[in-house]
Amino acid sequence: MPKYRKLIQCIYHCTYHIVWTPKYRYRVLEGKIAEIIERKIRQLCEWHSVEIAEMNVQVDHVHMLVSIPPKLSVSKFMGVLKGKTAIHIFEKKRYLREKPFWGNHFWARGYFVSTVGLDEEMVKRYVEHQEKEGKRSEDDNKNYKLF
């Protein structure tokens, strides 16, 4: 990711590490569901001129390292991202909506966000290696699965 990005009236470097989870941290973000979610996230980021430096969809959470233009607040972006991906996944996988515990909400309330400054490379490696850690943890808890 380039160090600085440009809009008509400003030059900026606004990089964020964002993490969010499905409701109740259910372990549903795998296989086709993970592919659908990742594709929709990439599409929404492109529409909003948000550059993805790193993204990792784990079975129970999503990590992103992104550059968000200053004209778009992080909270507005996350509202759009979580809302549109939830609508999309419920359309594609209708059986998820039928489960009584979802209540038409795919994602948990809230998210984690941290600004990334000089430690961008360290955070990038962390997000990149989350998959290895997740698989190791998953092997330890193989019998624990809701679906």
Coordinates of N, CA, C and O in Angstrom, one line a residue:
M1 N 0.8 -1.2 0.0 CA 0.0 0.0 0.0 C 0.9 1.2 0.0 O 1.8 1.3 0.8
P2 N 0.6 2.2 -0.9 CA 1.4 3.4 -0.9 C 1.3 4.1 0.4 O 0.3 4.1 1.1
K3 N 2.4 4.8 0.8 CA 2.4 5.5 2.1 C 1.3 6.6 2.1 O 0.6 6.7 3.1
Y4 N 1.2 7.4 1.1 CA 0.2 8.5 1.0 C -0.7 8.3 -0.1 O -0.4 7.9 -1.2
R5 N -2.0 8.7 0.1 CA -3.0 8.7 -0.9 C -3.5 10.1 -1.1 O -3.3 10.9 -0.3
K6 N -4.2 10.3 -2.3 CA -4.6 11.6 -2.6 C -6.0 11.7 -3.0 O -6.6 10.9 -3.7
L7 N -6.7 12.8 -2.5 CA -8.0 13.2 -3.0 C -7.8 14.6 -3.7 O -6.7 15.1 -3.7
I8 N -8.9 15.1 -4.1 CA -8.8 16.4 -4.8 C -8.1 17.5 -3.9 O -7.3 18.2 -4.4
Q9 N -8.5 17.6 -2.7 CA -8.1 18.7 -1.8 C -7.2 18.2 -0.7 O -7.0 19.0 0.2
C10 N -6.8 17.0 -0.6 CA -5.9 16.5 0.5 C -5.1 15.3 0.1 O -5.4 14.6 -0.8
I11 N -4.0 15.2 0.9 CA -3.1 14.0 0.8 C -3.2 13.4 2.2 O -3.2 14.1 3.2
Y12 N -3.4 12.1 2.2 CA -3.6 11.5 3.5 C -3.0 10.1 3.7 O -2.6 9.5 2.7
H13 N -2.9 9.7 4.9 CA -2.4 8.4 5.3 C -3.2 7.9 6.5 O -2.9 8.2 7.6
C14 N -4.4 7.3 6.2 CA -5.3 6.9 7.3 C -5.5 5.4 7.2 O -6.3 4.9 6.5
T15 N -4.7 4.7 7.9 CA -4.7 3.2 7.9 C -5.3 2.7 9.2 O -4.9 3.2 10.3
Y16 N -6.2 1.8 9.1 CA -6.9 1.2 10.3 C -6.8 -0.3 10.3 O -6.9 -1.0 9.3
H17 N -6.7 -0.9 11.5 CA -6.8 -2.3 11.7 C -8.2 -2.5 12.3 O -8.5 -1.9 13.4
I18 N -9.0 -3.3 11.6 CA -10.4 -3.4 12.0 C -10.7 -4.9 12.2 O -10.3 -5.7 11.4
V19 N -11.4 -5.3 13.3 CA -11.8 -6.7 13.6 C -13.2 -6.7 14.0 O -13.6 -5.9 14.8
W20 N -14.0 -7.6 13.5 CA -15.4 -7.8 13.9 C -15.8 -9.3 13.8 O -15.1 -10.0 13.1
T21 N -16.9 -9.6 14.5 CA -17.3 -11.0 14.6 C -18.7 -11.2 14.2 O -19.6 -10.3 14.3
P22 N -19.1 -12.5 13.8 CA -20.5 -12.8 13.7 C -21.2 -12.8 15.0 O -20.5 -12.9 16.1
K23 N -22.5 -12.7 15.0 CA -23.3 -12.7 16.3 C -22.9 -13.9 17.1 O -22.8 -15.0 16.6
Y24 N -22.8 -13.7 18.4 CA -22.4 -14.7 19.4 C -21.1 -15.4 19.0 O -20.8 -16.5 19.5
R25 N -20.3 -14.8 18.1 CA -19.0 -15.3 17.7 C -19.2 -16.8 17.1 O -18.3 -17.6 17.3
Y26 N -20.3 -17.0 16.5 CA -20.5 -18.4 15.9 C -19.5 -18.6 14.8 O -19.1 -17.7 14.1
R27 N -19.1 -19.8 14.7 CA -18.0 -20.2 13.8 C -18.6 -20.6 12.4 O -18.6 -21.8 12.0
V28 N -19.1 -19.6 11.7 CA -19.8 -19.9 10.4 C -19.0 -19.3 9.2 O -19.4 -19.6 8.1
L29 N -17.9 -18.6 9.4 CA -17.3 -17.9 8.3 C -16.2 -18.9 7.7 O -15.0 -18.7 7.8
E30 N -16.7 -19.9 7.1 CA -15.9 -20.9 6.4 C -16.5 -21.3 5.1 O -17.7 -21.2 4.9
G31 N -15.7 -21.9 4.2 CA -16.2 -22.4 3.0 C -16.9 -21.4 2.1 O -16.3 -20.3 1.9
K32 N -18.0 -21.7 1.6 CA -18.7 -20.8 0.7 C -19.1 -19.5 1.3 O -19.1 -18.4 0.7
I33 N -19.5 -19.6 2.6 CA -19.9 -18.4 3.3 C -18.7 -17.4 3.4 O -18.9 -16.2 3.2
A34 N -17.6 -17.9 3.7 CA -16.4 -17.0 3.8 C -16.1 -16.4 2.4 O -15.7 -15.2 2.3
E35 N -16.2 -17.2 1.4 CA -16.0 -16.7 0.0 C -17.0 -15.5 -0.3 O -16.6 -14.5 -0.9
I36 N -18.2 -15.8 0.0 CA -19.3 -14.8 -0.3 C -19.0 -13.5 0.5 O -19.0 -12.4 -0.1
I37 N -18.7 -13.6 1.8 CA -18.4 -12.4 2.6 C -17.1 -11.7 2.1 O -17.2 -10.5 1.9
E38 N -16.1 -12.4 1.8 CA -14.9 -11.8 1.3 C -15.1 -11.0 0.0 O -14.6 -9.9 -0.2
R39 N -15.8 -11.7 -0.9 CA -16.1 -11.0 -2.2 C -16.9 -9.8 -2.0 O -16.6 -8.7 -2.6
K40 N -17.9 -9.8 -1.2 CA -18.8 -8.6 -0.9 C -18.0 -7.5 -0.2 O -18.1 -6.3 -0.6
I41 N -17.1 -7.9 0.7 CA -16.3 -6.8 1.4 C -15.4 -6.1 0.3 O -15.3 -4.9 0.3
R42 N -14.7 -6.9 -0.5 CA -13.9 -6.3 -1.6 C -14.7 -5.4 -2.5 O -14.2 -4.3 -2.8
Q43 N -15.9 -5.8 -2.8 CA -16.7 -5.0 -3.7 C -17.1 -3.7 -3.0 O -17.0 -2.6 -3.6
L44 N -17.5 -3.8 -1.8 CA -17.9 -2.5 -1.0 C -16.7 -1.6 -0.8 O -16.8 -0.4 -0.9
C45 N -15.5 -2.2 -0.6 CA -14.3 -1.4 -0.4 C -14.0 -0.6 -1.7 O -13.6 0.5 -1.7
E46 N -14.1 -1.3 -2.8 CA -13.9 -0.7 -4.1 C -14.8 0.4 -4.3 O -14.4 1.5 -4.8
W47 N -16.1 0.2 -4.1 CA -17.1 1.3 -4.3 C -16.9 2.5 -3.4 O -17.2 3.6 -3.8
H48 N -16.3 2.3 -2.2 CA -16.1 3.5 -1.3 C -14.6 3.9 -1.3 O -14.2 4.7 -0.4
S49 N -13.8 3.5 -2.3 CA -12.4 3.9 -2.4 C -11.6 3.6 -1.2 O -10.7 4.3 -0.8
V50 N -11.9 2.5 -0.6 CA -11.2 2.0 0.6 C -10.2 0.9 0.1 O -10.6 0.0 -0.6
E51 N -8.9 1.1 0.4 CA -7.9 0.2 -0.1 C -7.6 -0.8 1.0 O -7.3 -0.5 2.1
I52 N -7.6 -2.1 0.6 CA -7.4 -3.2 1.5 C -5.9 -3.5 1.4 O -5.4 -4.0 0.3
A53 N -5.2 -3.4 2.5 CA -3.8 -3.8 2.5 C -3.7 -5.3 2.8 O -2.9 -6.0 2.3
E54 N -4.5 -5.7 3.7 CA -4.5 -7.1 4.2 C -5.9 -7.5 4.7 O -6.6 -6.6 5.3
M55 N -6.4 -8.7 4.4 CA -7.7 -9.1 4.9 C -7.6 -10.6 5.2 O -7.0 -11.3 4.4
N56 N -8.2 -11.0 6.3 CA -8.2 -12.4 6.6 C -9.6 -12.7 7.3 O -9.9 -12.2 8.3
V57 N -10.3 -13.6 6.6 CA -11.6 -14.1 7.1 C -11.4 -15.4 7.9 O -11.0 -16.4 7.3
Q58 N -11.5 -15.4 9.2 CA -11.4 -16.6 10.1 C -12.8 -17.1 10.3 O -13.7 -16.5 9.9
V59 N -12.9 -18.3 10.9 CA -14.2 -18.9 11.1 C -15.0 -18.1 12.0 O -16.3 -18.2 11.9
D60 N -14.4 -17.4 12.9 CA -15.3 -16.6 13.9 C -15.0 -15.1 14.0 O -15.5 -14.4 14.8
H61 N -14.2 -14.6 13.0 CA -14.0 -13.2 13.0 C -13.3 -12.7 11.7 O -12.8 -13.6 10.9
V62 N -13.3 -11.4 11.4 CA -12.7 -10.9 10.2 C -11.7 -9.9 10.6 O -12.0 -9.0 11.5
H63 N -10.5 -9.9 10.1 CA -9.4 -8.9 10.3 C -9.2 -8.2 9.0 O -9.2 -8.8 7.9
M64 N -9.1 -6.8 9.1 CA -8.8 -6.1 7.9 C -7.7 -5.0 8.3 O -7.8 -4.4 9.3
L65 N -6.8 -4.7 7.3 CA -5.9 -3.6 7.4 C -6.3 -2.7 6.2 O -6.1 -3.2 5.1
V66 N -6.9 -1.6 6.4 CA -7.4 -0.8 5.3 C -7.0 0.7 5.4 O -6.7 1.2 6.5
S67 N -7.0 1.3 4.3 CA -6.8 2.8 4.2 C -8.2 3.4 3.8 O -8.7 3.1 2.7
I68 N -8.7 4.2 4.7 CA -10.1 4.8 4.5 C -9.9 6.2 4.2 O -9.2 6.9 5.0
P69 N -10.5 6.8 3.1 CA -10.3 8.2 2.9 C -10.9 9.0 4.0 O -11.9 8.6 4.6
P70 N -10.4 10.2 4.3 CA -10.9 11.1 5.4 C -12.3 11.5 5.2 O -12.9 11.9 6.1
K71 N -12.8 11.5 3.9 CA -14.2 11.9 3.7 C -15.2 10.9 4.2 O -16.4 11.2 4.3
L72 N -14.7 9.7 4.6 CA -15.6 8.6 5.1 C -15.2 8.2 6.5 O -14.0 7.9 6.7
S73 N -16.1 8.3 7.4 CA -15.8 8.0 8.8 C -15.7 6.4 8.9 O -16.4 5.7 8.2
V74 N -14.9 6.0 9.9 CA -14.8 4.5 10.1 C -16.1 4.0 10.5 O -16.5 2.9 10.0
S75 N -16.8 4.7 11.4 CA -18.1 4.1 11.8 C -19.1 4.0 10.7 O -19.9 3.1 10.6
K76 N -19.2 5.0 9.8 CA -20.1 5.0 8.7 C -19.7 3.8 7.7 O -20.5 3.0 7.3
F77 N -18.4 3.7 7.5 CA -17.9 2.6 6.6 C -18.3 1.2 7.2 O -18.8 0.3 6.5
M78 N -18.1 1.0 8.5 CA -18.4 -0.2 9.2 C -19.9 -0.5 9.2 O -20.3 -1.7 9.0
G79 N -20.7 0.5 9.3 CA -22.1 0.4 9.3 C -22.6 -0.2 7.9 O -23.4 -1.1 7.8
V80 N -22.0 0.4 6.9 CA -22.3 0.0 5.5 C -21.8 -1.4 5.3 O -22.5 -2.3 4.7
L81 N -20.6 -1.7 5.6 CA -19.9 -3.0 5.4 C -20.7 -4.1 6.1 O -21.1 -5.1 5.5
K82 N -21.0 -3.9 7.4 CA -21.7 -5.0 8.1 C -23.1 -5.1 7.7 O -23.6 -6.2 7.5
G83 N -23.8 -4.0 7.4 CA -25.2 -4.0 6.9 C -25.3 -4.7 5.6 O -26.1 -5.6 5.4
K84 N -24.5 -4.3 4.6 CA -24.6 -4.8 3.3 C -24.2 -6.3 3.2 O -24.8 -7.1 2.5
T85 N -23.1 -6.7 3.9 CA -22.7 -8.1 3.9 C -23.8 -9.0 4.6 O -24.0 -10.1 4.1
A86 N -24.4 -8.5 5.6 CA -25.4 -9.3 6.3 C -26.6 -9.5 5.4 O -27.1 -10.7 5.3
I87 N -27.1 -8.5 4.7 CA -28.2 -8.6 3.8 C -27.8 -9.6 2.7 O -28.6 -10.5 2.3
H88 N -26.6 -9.4 2.2 CA -26.2 -10.3 1.1 C -26.1 -11.8 1.5 O -26.5 -12.6 0.8
I89 N -25.5 -12.0 2.7 CA -25.3 -13.4 3.1 C -26.7 -14.1 3.4 O -26.9 -15.2 3.1
F90 N -27.6 -13.3 4.0 CA -29.0 -13.8 4.2 C -29.7 -14.1 2.9 O -30.5 -15.0 2.9
E91 N -29.4 -13.3 1.9 CA -30.1 -13.6 0.6 C -29.5 -14.9 -0.1 O -30.2 -15.7 -0.6
K92 N -28.2 -15.0 0.0 CA -27.5 -16.2 -0.6 C -27.6 -17.5 0.2 O -27.7 -18.5 -0.4
K93 N -27.6 -17.4 1.5 CA -27.8 -18.6 2.4 C -29.0 -18.4 3.3 O -28.9 -18.1 4.5
R94 N -30.1 -18.6 2.7 CA -31.4 -18.4 3.4 C -31.5 -19.2 4.7 O -32.2 -18.8 5.7
Y95 N -30.9 -20.3 4.8 CA -31.0 -21.2 6.0 C -30.4 -20.5 7.2 O -30.9 -20.8 8.3
L96 N -29.5 -19.5 7.0 CA -29.0 -18.8 8.2 C -30.1 -17.9 8.8 O -30.1 -17.7 10.0
R97 N -30.9 -17.3 8.0 CA -32.0 -16.4 8.5 C -33.0 -17.2 9.3 O -33.7 -16.7 10.2
E98 N -33.2 -18.5 8.9 CA -34.2 -19.3 9.6 C -33.8 -19.7 11.0 O -34.7 -20.1 11.8
K99 N -32.6 -19.6 11.3 CA -32.2 -20.0 12.7 C -32.7 -18.9 13.6 O -32.6 -17.8 13.4
P100 N -33.4 -19.4 14.7 CA -34.0 -18.4 15.6 C -33.1 -17.5 16.4 O -33.5 -16.4 16.8
F101 N -31.8 -17.9 16.5 CA -30.9 -17.0 17.3 C -30.3 -15.9 16.5 O -29.8 -15.0 17.1
W102 N -30.4 -15.8 15.2 CA -29.9 -14.7 14.4 C -30.7 -13.4 14.6 O -30.1 -12.4 14.7
G103 N -32.0 -13.5 14.6 CA -32.9 -12.3 14.7 C -32.6 -11.3 13.7 O -32.5 -10.1 13.9
N104 N -32.3 -11.7 12.4 CA -32.0 -10.8 11.3 C -30.7 -10.0 11.5 O -30.5 -9.0 10.9
H105 N -29.8 -10.4 12.4 CA -28.5 -9.8 12.6 C -27.5 -10.8 12.4 O -27.4 -11.8 13.2
F106 N -26.6 -10.7 11.4 CA -25.6 -11.6 11.2 C -24.3 -11.3 12.0 O -23.7 -12.2 12.5
W107 N -24.0 -10.0 12.1 CA -22.8 -9.6 12.8 C -23.1 -9.2 14.3 O -24.2 -8.7 14.6
A108 N -22.2 -9.4 15.1 CA -22.3 -8.9 16.5 C -22.3 -7.4 16.5 O -21.8 -6.7 15.6
R109 N -22.8 -6.8 17.6 CA -22.8 -5.3 17.7 C -21.3 -4.9 17.9 O -20.6 -5.5 18.6
G110 N -20.9 -3.8 17.3 CA -19.6 -3.2 17.5 C -18.5 -3.8 16.7 O -18.7 -4.8 15.9
Y111 N -17.3 -3.3 16.9 CA -16.1 -3.8 16.2 C -14.9 -3.2 16.9 O -15.0 -2.3 17.7
F112 N -13.8 -3.7 16.6 CA -12.5 -3.2 17.1 C -11.9 -2.4 16.0 O -11.8 -2.8 14.9
V113 N -11.3 -1.2 16.3 CA -10.6 -0.4 15.4 C -9.4 0.2 16.1 O -9.5 0.6 17.2
S114 N -8.3 0.2 15.3 CA -7.1 0.8 15.9 C -6.4 1.6 14.7 O -6.3 1.0 13.6
T115 N -5.9 2.8 14.9 CA -5.1 3.4 13.9 C -3.8 2.8 13.8 O -3.2 2.3 14.8
V116 N -3.2 2.7 12.6 CA -2.0 2.1 12.4 C -1.0 3.2 11.9 O -1.3 3.9 10.9
G117 N 0.1 3.3 12.6 CA 1.1 4.3 12.2 C 2.4 3.7 11.7 O 2.4 3.0 10.7
L118 N 3.4 3.8 12.5 CA 4.7 3.3 12.1 C 4.8 1.8 12.2 O 5.7 1.2 11.6
D119 N 3.9 1.2 12.9 CA 3.9 -0.3 13.0 C 3.1 -1.0 12.0 O 2.6 -2.1 12.2
E120 N 2.8 -0.4 10.9 CA 2.0 -1.0 9.8 C 2.4 -2.3 9.4 O 1.6 -3.3 9.3
E121 N 3.7 -2.5 9.2 CA 4.3 -3.8 8.7 C 4.0 -4.9 9.8 O 3.7 -6.0 9.4
M122 N 4.2 -4.5 11.0 CA 4.0 -5.5 12.1 C 2.5 -5.9 12.1 O 2.2 -7.1 12.2
V123 N 1.6 -5.0 12.0 CA 0.1 -5.3 12.0 C -0.2 -6.1 10.8 O -1.0 -7.1 10.8
K124 N 0.4 -5.8 9.7 CA 0.1 -6.5 8.4 C 0.5 -8.0 8.6 O -0.2 -8.9 8.2
R125 N 1.7 -8.2 9.2 CA 2.2 -9.6 9.4 C 1.2 -10.3 10.4 O 0.9 -11.5 10.2
Y126 N 0.8 -9.6 11.4 CA -0.2 -10.2 12.4 C -1.4 -10.7 11.7 O -1.9 -11.8 11.9
V127 N -2.0 -9.8 10.9 CA -3.3 -10.1 10.2 C -3.0 -11.3 9.2 O -3.8 -12.2 9.1
E128 N -1.9 -11.3 8.5 CA -1.6 -12.3 7.6 C -1.4 -13.7 8.2 O -1.8 -14.7 7.7
H129 N -0.8 -13.7 9.4 CA -0.6 -14.9 10.1 C -1.7 -15.4 11.1 O -1.6 -16.4 11.7
Q130 N -2.8 -14.7 11.1 CA -3.9 -15.1 11.9 C -4.5 -16.4 11.5 O -5.0 -17.2 12.3
E131 N -4.5 -16.7 10.2 CA -5.0 -17.9 9.6 C -4.3 -19.1 10.2 O -4.9 -20.1 10.6
K132 N -2.9 -19.0 10.3 CA -2.2 -20.2 10.9 C -2.5 -20.4 12.3 O -2.7 -21.5 12.8
E133 N -2.6 -19.3 13.1 CA -3.0 -19.4 14.5 C -4.4 -19.9 14.6 O -4.7 -20.7 15.5
G134 N -5.3 -19.5 13.8 CA -6.7 -20.0 13.8 C -6.8 -21.4 13.5 O -7.5 -22.2 14.2
K135 N -6.0 -21.9 12.6 CA -6.1 -23.4 12.2 C -5.5 -24.2 13.4 O -6.0 -25.2 13.7
R136 N -4.5 -23.7 14.0 CA -3.9 -24.4 15.2 C -4.9 -24.5 16.3 O -5.1 -25.5 16.9
S137 N -5.6 -23.4 16.6 CA -6.6 -23.3 17.6 C -7.8 -24.2 17.2 O -8.4 -24.9 18.1
E138 N -8.1 -24.2 16.0 CA -9.3 -25.0 15.5 C -9.0 -26.5 15.6 O -9.8 -27.3 16.0
D139 N -7.7 -26.9 15.4 CA -7.3 -28.3 15.6 C -7.5 -28.7 17.0 O -7.9 -29.8 17.3
D140 N -7.2 -27.8 17.9 CA -7.3 -28.1 19.4 C -8.8 -28.3 19.8 O -9.1 -29.0 20.7
N141 N -9.7 -27.5 19.1 CA -11.1 -27.6 19.4 C -11.9 -28.2 18.3 O -13.0 -27.7 18.0
K142 N -11.5 -29.2 17.7 CA -12.1 -29.8 16.5 C -13.6 -30.2 16.8 O -14.4 -30.1 15.9
N143 N -13.9 -30.7 18.0 CA -15.3 -31.2 18.2 C -16.2 -30.0 18.5 O -17.4 -30.3 18.6
Y144 N -15.8 -28.8 18.6 CA -16.7 -27.7 19.0 C -17.1 -27.0 17.7 O -16.3 -26.4 17.0
K145 N -18.4 -27.2 17.3 CA -18.9 -26.6 16.1 C -20.4 -26.5 16.2 O -21.0 -27.5 16.6
L146 N -21.0 -25.4 15.8 CA -22.5 -25.3 15.9 C -23.2 -25.8 14.7 O -24.3 -26.3 14.7
F147 N -22.6 -25.7 13.5 CA -23.3 -26.1 12.3 C -22.6 -27.2 11.6 O -21.5 -27.4 11.5

